[in-house]
Short mmCIF file of C-alpha atoms and ligand atoms in Angstrom, two decimals:
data_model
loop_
_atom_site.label_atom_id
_atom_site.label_comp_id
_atom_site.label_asym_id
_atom_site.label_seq_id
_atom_site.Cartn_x
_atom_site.Cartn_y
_atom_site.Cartn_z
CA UNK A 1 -0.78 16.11 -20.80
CA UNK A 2 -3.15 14.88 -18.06
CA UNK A 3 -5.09 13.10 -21.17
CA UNK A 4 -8.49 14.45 -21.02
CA UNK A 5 -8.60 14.14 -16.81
CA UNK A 6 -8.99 16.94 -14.76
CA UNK A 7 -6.15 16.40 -12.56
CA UNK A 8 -2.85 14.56 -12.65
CA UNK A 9 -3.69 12.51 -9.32
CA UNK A 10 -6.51 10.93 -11.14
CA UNK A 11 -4.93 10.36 -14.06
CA UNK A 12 -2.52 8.17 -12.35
CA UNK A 13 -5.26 6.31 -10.43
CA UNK A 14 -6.73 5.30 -14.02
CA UNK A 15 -3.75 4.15 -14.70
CA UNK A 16 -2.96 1.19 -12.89
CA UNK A 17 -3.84 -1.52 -15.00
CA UNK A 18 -1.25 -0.48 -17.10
CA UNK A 19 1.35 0.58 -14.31
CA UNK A 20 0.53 -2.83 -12.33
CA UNK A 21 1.47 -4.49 -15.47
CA UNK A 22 4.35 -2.43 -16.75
CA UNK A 23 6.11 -3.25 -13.42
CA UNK A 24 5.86 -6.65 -14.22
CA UNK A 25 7.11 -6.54 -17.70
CA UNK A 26 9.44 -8.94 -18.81
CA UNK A 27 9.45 -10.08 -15.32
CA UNK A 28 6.86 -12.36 -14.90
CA UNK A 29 5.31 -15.25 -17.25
CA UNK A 30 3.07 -17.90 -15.46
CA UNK A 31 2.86 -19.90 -18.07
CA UNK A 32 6.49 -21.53 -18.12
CA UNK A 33 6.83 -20.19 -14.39
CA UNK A 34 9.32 -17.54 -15.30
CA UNK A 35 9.85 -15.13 -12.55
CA UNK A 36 12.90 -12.89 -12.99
CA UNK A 37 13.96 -9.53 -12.17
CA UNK A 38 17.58 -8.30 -13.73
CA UNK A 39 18.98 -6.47 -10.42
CA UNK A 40 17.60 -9.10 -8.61
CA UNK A 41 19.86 -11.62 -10.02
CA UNK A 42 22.95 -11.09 -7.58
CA UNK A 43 21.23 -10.76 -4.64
CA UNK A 44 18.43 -13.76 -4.65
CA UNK A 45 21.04 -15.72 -2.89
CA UNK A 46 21.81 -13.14 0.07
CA UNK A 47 17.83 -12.52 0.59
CA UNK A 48 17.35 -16.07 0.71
CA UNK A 49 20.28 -16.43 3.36
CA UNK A 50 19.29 -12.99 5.15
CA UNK A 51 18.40 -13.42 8.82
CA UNK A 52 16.66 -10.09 8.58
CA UNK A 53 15.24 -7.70 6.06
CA UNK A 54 15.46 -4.04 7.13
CA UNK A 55 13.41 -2.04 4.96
CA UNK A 56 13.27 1.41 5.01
CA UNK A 57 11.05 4.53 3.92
CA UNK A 58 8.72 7.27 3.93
CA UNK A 59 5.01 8.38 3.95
CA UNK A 60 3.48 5.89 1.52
CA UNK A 61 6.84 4.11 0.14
CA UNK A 62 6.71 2.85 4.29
CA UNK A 63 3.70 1.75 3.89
CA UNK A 64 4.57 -0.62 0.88
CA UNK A 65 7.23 -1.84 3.36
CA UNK A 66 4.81 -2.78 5.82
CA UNK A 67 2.56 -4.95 3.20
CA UNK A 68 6.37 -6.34 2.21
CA UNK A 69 6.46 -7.58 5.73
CA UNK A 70 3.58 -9.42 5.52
CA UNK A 71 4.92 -11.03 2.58
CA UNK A 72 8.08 -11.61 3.01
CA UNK A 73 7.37 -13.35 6.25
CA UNK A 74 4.36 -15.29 5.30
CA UNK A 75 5.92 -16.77 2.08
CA UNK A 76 9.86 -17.03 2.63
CA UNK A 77 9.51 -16.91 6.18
CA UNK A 78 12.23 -14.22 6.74
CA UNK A 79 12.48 -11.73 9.89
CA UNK A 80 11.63 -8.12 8.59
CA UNK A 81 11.74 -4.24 10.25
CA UNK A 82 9.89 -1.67 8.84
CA UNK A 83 11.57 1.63 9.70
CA UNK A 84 10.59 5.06 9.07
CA UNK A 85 13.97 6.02 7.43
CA UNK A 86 13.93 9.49 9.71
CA UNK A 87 13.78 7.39 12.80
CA UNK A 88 16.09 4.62 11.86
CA UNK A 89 19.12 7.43 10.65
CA UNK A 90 18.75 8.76 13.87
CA UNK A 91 19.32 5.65 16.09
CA UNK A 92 21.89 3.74 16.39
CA UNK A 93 20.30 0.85 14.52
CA UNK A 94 22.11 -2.80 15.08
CA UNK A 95 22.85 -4.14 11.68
CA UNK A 96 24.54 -7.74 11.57
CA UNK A 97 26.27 -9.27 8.97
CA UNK A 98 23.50 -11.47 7.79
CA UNK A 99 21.01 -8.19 7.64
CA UNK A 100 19.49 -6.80 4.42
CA UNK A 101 18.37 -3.68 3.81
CA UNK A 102 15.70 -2.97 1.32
CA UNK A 103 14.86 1.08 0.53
CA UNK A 104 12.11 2.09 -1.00
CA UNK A 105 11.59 5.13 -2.63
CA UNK A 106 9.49 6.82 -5.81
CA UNK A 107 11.03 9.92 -6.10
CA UNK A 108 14.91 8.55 -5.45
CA UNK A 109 15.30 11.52 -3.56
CA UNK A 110 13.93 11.78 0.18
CA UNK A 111 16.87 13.09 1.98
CA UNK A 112 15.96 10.86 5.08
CA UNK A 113 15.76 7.81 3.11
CA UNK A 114 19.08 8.57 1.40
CA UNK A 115 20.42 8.67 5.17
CA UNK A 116 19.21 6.13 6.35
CA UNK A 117 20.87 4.07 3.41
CA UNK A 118 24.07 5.61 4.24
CA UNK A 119 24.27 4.99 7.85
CA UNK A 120 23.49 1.36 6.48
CA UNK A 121 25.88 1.23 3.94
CA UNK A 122 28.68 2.28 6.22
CA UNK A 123 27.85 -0.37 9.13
CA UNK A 124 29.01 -2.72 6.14
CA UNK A 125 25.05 -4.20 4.92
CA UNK A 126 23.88 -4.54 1.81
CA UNK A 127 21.44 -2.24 0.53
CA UNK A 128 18.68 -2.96 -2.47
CA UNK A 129 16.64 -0.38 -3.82
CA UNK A 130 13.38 -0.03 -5.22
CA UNK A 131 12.50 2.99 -6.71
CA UNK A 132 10.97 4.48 -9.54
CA UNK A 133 12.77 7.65 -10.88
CA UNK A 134 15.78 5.80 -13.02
CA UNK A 135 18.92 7.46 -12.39
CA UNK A 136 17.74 9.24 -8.89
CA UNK A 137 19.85 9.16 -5.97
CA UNK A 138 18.96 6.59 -4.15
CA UNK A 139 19.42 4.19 -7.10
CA UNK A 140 22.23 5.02 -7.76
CA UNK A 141 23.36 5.23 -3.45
CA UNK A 142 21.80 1.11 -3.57
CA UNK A 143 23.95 -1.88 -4.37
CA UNK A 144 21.56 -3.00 -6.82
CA UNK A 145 17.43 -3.06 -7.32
CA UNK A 146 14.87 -3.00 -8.95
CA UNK A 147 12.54 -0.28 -10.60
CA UNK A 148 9.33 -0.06 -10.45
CA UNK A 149 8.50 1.08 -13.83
CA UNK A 150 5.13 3.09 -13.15
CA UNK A 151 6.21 5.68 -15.28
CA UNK A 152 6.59 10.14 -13.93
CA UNK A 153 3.85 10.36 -11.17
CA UNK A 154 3.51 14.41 -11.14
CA UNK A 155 0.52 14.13 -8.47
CA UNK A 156 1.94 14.80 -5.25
CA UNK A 157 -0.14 12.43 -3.36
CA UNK A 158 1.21 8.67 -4.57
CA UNK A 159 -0.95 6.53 -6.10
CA UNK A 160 0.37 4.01 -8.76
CA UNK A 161 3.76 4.41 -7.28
CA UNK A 162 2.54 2.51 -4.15
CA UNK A 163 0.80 -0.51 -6.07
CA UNK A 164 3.95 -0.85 -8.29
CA UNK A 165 5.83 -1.13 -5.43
CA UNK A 166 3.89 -3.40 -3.76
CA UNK A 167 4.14 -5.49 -7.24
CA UNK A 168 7.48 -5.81 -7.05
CA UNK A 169 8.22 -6.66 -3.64
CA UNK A 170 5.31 -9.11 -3.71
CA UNK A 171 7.70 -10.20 -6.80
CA UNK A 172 10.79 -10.17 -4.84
CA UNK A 173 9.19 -11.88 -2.10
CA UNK A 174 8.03 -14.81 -4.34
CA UNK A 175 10.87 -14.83 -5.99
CA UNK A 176 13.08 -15.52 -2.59
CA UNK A 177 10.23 -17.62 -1.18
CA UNK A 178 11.12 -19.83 -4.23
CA UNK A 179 14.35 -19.85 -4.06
CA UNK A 180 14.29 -20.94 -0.16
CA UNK A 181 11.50 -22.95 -0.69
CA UNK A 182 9.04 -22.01 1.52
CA UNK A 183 6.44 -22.07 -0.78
CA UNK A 184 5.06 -25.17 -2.70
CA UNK A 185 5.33 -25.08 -6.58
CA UNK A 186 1.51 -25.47 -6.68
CA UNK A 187 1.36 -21.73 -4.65
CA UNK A 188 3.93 -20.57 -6.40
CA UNK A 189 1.98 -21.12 -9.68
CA UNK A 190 -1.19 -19.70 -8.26
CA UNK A 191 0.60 -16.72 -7.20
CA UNK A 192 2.18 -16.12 -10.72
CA UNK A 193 -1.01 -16.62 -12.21
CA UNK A 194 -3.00 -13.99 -9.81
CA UNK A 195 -0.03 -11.56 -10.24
CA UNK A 196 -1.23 -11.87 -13.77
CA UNK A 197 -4.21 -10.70 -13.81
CA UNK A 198 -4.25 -7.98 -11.34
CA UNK A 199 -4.14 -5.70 -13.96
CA UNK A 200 -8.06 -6.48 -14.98
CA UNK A 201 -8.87 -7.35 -11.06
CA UNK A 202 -7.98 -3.66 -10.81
CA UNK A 203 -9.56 -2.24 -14.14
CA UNK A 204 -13.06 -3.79 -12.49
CA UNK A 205 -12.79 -1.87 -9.57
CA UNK A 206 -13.34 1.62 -11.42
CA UNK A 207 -17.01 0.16 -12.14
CA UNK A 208 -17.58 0.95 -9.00
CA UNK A 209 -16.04 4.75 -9.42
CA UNK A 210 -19.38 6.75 -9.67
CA UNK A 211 -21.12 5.14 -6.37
CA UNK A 212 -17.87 5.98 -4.57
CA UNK A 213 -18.39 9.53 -6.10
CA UNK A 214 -21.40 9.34 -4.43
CA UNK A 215 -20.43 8.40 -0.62
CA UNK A 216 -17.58 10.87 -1.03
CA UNK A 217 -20.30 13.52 -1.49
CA UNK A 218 -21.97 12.42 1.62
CA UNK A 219 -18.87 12.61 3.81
CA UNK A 220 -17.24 15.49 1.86
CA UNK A 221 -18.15 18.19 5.21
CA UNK A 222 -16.76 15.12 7.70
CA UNK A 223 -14.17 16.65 10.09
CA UNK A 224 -12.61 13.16 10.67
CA UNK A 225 -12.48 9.69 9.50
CA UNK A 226 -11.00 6.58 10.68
CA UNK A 227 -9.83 3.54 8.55
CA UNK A 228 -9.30 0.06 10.02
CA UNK A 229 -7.94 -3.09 8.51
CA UNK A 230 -6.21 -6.25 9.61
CA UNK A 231 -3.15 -8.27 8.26
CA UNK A 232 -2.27 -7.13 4.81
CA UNK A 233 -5.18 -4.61 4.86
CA UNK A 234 -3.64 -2.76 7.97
CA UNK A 235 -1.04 -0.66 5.87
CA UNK A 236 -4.15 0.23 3.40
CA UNK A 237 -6.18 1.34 5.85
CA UNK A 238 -2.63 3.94 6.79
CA UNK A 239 -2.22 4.48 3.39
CA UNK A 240 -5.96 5.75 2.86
CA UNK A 241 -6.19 7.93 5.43
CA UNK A 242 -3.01 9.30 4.26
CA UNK A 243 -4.19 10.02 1.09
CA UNK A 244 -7.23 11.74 2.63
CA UNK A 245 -5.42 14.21 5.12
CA UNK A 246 -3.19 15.04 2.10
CA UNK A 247 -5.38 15.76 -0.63
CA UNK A 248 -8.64 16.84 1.41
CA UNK A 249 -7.36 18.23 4.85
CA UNK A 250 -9.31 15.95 6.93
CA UNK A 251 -7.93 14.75 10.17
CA UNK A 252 -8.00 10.68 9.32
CA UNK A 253 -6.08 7.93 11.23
CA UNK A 254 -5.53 4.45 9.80
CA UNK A 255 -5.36 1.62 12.95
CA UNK A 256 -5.22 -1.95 13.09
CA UNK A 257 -8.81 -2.94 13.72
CA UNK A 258 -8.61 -5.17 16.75
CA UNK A 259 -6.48 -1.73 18.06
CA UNK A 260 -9.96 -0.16 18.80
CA UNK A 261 -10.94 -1.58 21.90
CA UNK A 262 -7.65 0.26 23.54
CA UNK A 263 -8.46 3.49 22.82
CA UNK A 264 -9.69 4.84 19.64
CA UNK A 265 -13.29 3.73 19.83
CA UNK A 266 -13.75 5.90 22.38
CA UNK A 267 -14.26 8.67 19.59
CA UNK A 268 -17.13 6.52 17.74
CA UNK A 269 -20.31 8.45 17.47
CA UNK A 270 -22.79 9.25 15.03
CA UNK A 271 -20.91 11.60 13.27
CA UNK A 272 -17.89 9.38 13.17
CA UNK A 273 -17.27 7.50 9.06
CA UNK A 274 -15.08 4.44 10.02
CA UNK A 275 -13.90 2.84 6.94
CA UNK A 276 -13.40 -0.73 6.81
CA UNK A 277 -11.03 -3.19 4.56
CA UNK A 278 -13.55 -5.86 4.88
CA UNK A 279 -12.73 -8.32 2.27
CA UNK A 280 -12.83 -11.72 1.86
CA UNK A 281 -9.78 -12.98 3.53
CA UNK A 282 -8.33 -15.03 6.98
CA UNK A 283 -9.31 -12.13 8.93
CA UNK A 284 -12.76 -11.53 7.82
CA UNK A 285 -14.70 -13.02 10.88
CA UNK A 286 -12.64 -10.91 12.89
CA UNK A 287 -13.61 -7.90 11.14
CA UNK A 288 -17.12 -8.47 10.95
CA UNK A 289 -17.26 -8.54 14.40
CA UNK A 290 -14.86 -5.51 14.54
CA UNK A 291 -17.93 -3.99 12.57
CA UNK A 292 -20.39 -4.98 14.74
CA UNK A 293 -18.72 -2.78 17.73
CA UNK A 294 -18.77 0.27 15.81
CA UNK A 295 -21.72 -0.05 14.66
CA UNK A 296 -23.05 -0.45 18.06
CA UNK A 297 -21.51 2.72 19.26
CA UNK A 298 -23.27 4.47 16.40
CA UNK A 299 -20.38 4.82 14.01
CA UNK A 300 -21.29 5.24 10.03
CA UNK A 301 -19.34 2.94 8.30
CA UNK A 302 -18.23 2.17 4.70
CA UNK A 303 -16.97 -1.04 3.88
CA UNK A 304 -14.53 -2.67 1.42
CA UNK A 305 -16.22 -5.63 0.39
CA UNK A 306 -15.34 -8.73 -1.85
CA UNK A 307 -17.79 -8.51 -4.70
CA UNK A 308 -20.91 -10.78 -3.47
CA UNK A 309 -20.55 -10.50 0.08
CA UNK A 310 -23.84 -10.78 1.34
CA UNK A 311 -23.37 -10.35 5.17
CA UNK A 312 -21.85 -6.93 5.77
CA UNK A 313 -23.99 -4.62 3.41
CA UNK A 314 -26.97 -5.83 5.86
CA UNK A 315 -24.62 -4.54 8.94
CA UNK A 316 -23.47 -1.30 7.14
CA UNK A 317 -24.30 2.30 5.99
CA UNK A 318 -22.17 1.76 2.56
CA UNK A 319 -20.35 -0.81 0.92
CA UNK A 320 -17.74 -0.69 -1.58
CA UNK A 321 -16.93 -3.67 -3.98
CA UNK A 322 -13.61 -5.27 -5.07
CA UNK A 323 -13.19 -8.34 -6.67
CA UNK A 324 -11.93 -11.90 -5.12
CA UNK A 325 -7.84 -11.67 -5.53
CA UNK A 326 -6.03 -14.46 -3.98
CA UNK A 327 -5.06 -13.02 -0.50
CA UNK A 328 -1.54 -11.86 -0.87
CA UNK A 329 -2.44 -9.61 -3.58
CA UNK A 330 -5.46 -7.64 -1.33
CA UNK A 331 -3.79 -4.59 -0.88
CA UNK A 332 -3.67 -3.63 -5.03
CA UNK A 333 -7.14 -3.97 -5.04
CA UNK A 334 -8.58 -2.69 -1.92
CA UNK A 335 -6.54 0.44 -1.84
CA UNK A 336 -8.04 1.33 -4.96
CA UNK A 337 -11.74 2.72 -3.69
CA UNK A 338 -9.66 4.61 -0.96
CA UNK A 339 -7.55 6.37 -3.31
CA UNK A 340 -10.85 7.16 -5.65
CA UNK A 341 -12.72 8.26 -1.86
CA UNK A 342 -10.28 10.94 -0.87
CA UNK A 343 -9.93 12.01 -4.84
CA UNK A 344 -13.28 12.90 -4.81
CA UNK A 345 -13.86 14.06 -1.34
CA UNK A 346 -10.85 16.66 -1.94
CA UNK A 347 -12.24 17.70 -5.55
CA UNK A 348 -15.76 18.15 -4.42
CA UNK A 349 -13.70 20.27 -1.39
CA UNK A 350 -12.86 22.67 -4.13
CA UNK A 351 -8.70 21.20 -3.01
CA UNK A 352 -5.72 21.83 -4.95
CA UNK A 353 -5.37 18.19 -5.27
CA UNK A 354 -2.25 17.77 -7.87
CA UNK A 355 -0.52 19.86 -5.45
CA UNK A 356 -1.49 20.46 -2.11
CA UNK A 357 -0.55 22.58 0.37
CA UNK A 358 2.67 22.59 2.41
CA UNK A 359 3.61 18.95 0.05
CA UNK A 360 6.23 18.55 -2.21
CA UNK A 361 6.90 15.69 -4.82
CA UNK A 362 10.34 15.11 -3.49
CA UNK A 363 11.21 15.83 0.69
CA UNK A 364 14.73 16.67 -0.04
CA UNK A 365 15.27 18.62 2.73
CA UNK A 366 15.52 16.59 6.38
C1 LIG B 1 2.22 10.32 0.06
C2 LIG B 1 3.50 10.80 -0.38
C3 LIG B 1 4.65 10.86 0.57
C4 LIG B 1 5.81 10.06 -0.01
C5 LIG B 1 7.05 10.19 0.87
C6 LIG B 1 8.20 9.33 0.35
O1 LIG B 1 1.27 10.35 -0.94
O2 LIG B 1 3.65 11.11 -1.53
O3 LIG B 1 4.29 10.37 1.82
O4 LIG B 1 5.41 8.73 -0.13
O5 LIG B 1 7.45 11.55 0.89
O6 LIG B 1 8.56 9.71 -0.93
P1 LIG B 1 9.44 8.79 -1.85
O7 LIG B 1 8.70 7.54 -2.11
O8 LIG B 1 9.65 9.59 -3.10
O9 LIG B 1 10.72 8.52 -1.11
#
């Protein structure tokens, strides 16, 4: 059942080519410009009207949110929240008329998430779900959504759950940008056509599997690690250092990189791995010199490079390559290596890493 691997978790990360593009099925055709997803249908209009976008979530599904924000503002220009659903039930959240609320969810089942949708529903918005467990509760709780198609994930720690959901908002978010348009027809093309073949961007990563084998060996005694990223590559560098304190134990924080200087560089030493999200993108000067001050405090960094960058492996202890992916689409490849990195780190560990401890697959309780 876990197809010659030696655990489900990495089974699933394998399997993202085909998950990537399963969640696209039928959805997506550059070629004629088709972009079209069924449970969308109904609600294209009221996205493309909506003042706001609440979205709402847990653990990693919140973290696709917050790369949907990106999106969703850059391209159609709309007003999003990201809310952790636990905090959001709890409030007493203003909703206006003009509000949508998007859920996200893989299991269909976190009890706070299901709240949250509630609480939602019965200030009168209109709630759209994406999940991927068909016939869960939360699909079923949403006006309408869309799947996400990536097939059972039995590993508790999520891994092609989060880049099919990213898929499919980046769809959604496309899909509305059209519709309002706020992007060219030229962009939209190019972003059809790059949504296309993210399914081989991704398959090259895992060339790059055994030398991040490797550097997790080196850091598998580390007591802590930090992640940093900017703009789209902020929620990956949360979402990796998630996946490491799951799987592996290790006390990790993901920040903003520019967040550094108020605080958290004040724990860069020697002994410190800081792992950058360095690629190729609007933010990469920035970053480079966000390098540059931990290195100077002593910090050992590994970076997320786009393949044939030439400038940080000279300022670095490791480097990690990805290839180029037009921008919006960074987060399905760079969060690959960091999903392989705390794989490996929590194997060589000796971890229970299909099932960790204290984790469940579904948080049903609240
Ligand atoms: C992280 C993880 C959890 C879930 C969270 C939400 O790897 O698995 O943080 O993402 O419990 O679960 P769903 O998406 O099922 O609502």
């Amino acid at each position: 059942e876990k197809g010659g691997y030696d655990h489900f978790m990495i089974k699933e990360i394998f399997e993202q080519p085909r998950s990537i593009a399963d969640s696209m099925r039928g959805r997506l055709r550059a070629a004629d410009l088709h972009l079209q997803l069924g449970g969308l249908d109904s609600y294209l209009d009221k996205l493309a009207c909506a003042e706001r976008i609440i979205i709402v979530g847990c653990g990693t599904s919140w973290h696709a949110g917050l790369v949907a924000e990106y999106l969703f503002e850059e391209l159609a220009r709309i007003n999003v929240e990201v809310e952790y659903a636990s905090e959001f039930r709890y409030r007493n959240p203003v909703i206006r008329e003009n509000d949508m609320v998007i859920a996200i969810s893989q299991s269909g089942e976190t009890a706070d998430t299901l709240a949250a949708i509630e609480l939602a529903k019965s200030r009168g918005a209109s709630i759209f779900g994406v999940c991927n467990v068909v016939g869960s509760s939360i699909a079923r709780a949403t006006h309408a959504g869309a799947y996400t198609h990536a097939g059972p994930e039995i590993g508790v720690a999520s891994t092609k759950a989060f880049t099919a959901q990213v898929t499919v908002l980046t769809l959604i978010a496309i899909a509305v940008a059209r519709k309002k348009n706020t992007i060219t027809e030229e962009s939209y093309r190019q972003l059809l056509t790059a949504l296309e073949a993210m399914p081989g961007k991704v398959e090259k990563v895992f060339e790059h599997a055994s030398r991040i084998k490797e550097i997790a060996y080196i850091f598998t005694y580390a007591r802590n690690f930090i992640y940093l990223g900017r703009g789209l590559n902020f929620p990956v560098a949360l979402e990796g250092a998630l996946k490491l304190k799951e799987i592996s134990y290790i006390h990790a924080e993901g920040y903003p990189a520019a967040e550094m200087k108020h605080g958290p560089i004040a724990l860069i030493d020697e002994d410190m791995p800081v792992v950058f999200l360095a690629t190729r993108d609007s933010s990469y000067e920035k970053i480079v010199s966000n390098i540059q001050e931990v290195k100077a405090r002593k910090g050992r960094v590994i970076a997320i490079v786009t393949e044939g960058d030439t400038l940080i492996p000279e300022m670095v202890d490791f480097v990690i390559e990805v290839p180029e992916v037009h921008e919006s689409l960074t987060p399905l490849v760079s969060v690959i290596p960091l999903q392989l990195l705390s794989y490996y780190i929590a194997v060589m560990r000796g971890r229970n890493v299909d099932q960790p401890r204290n984790l469940a697959k579904s948080v049903t309780v609240e």
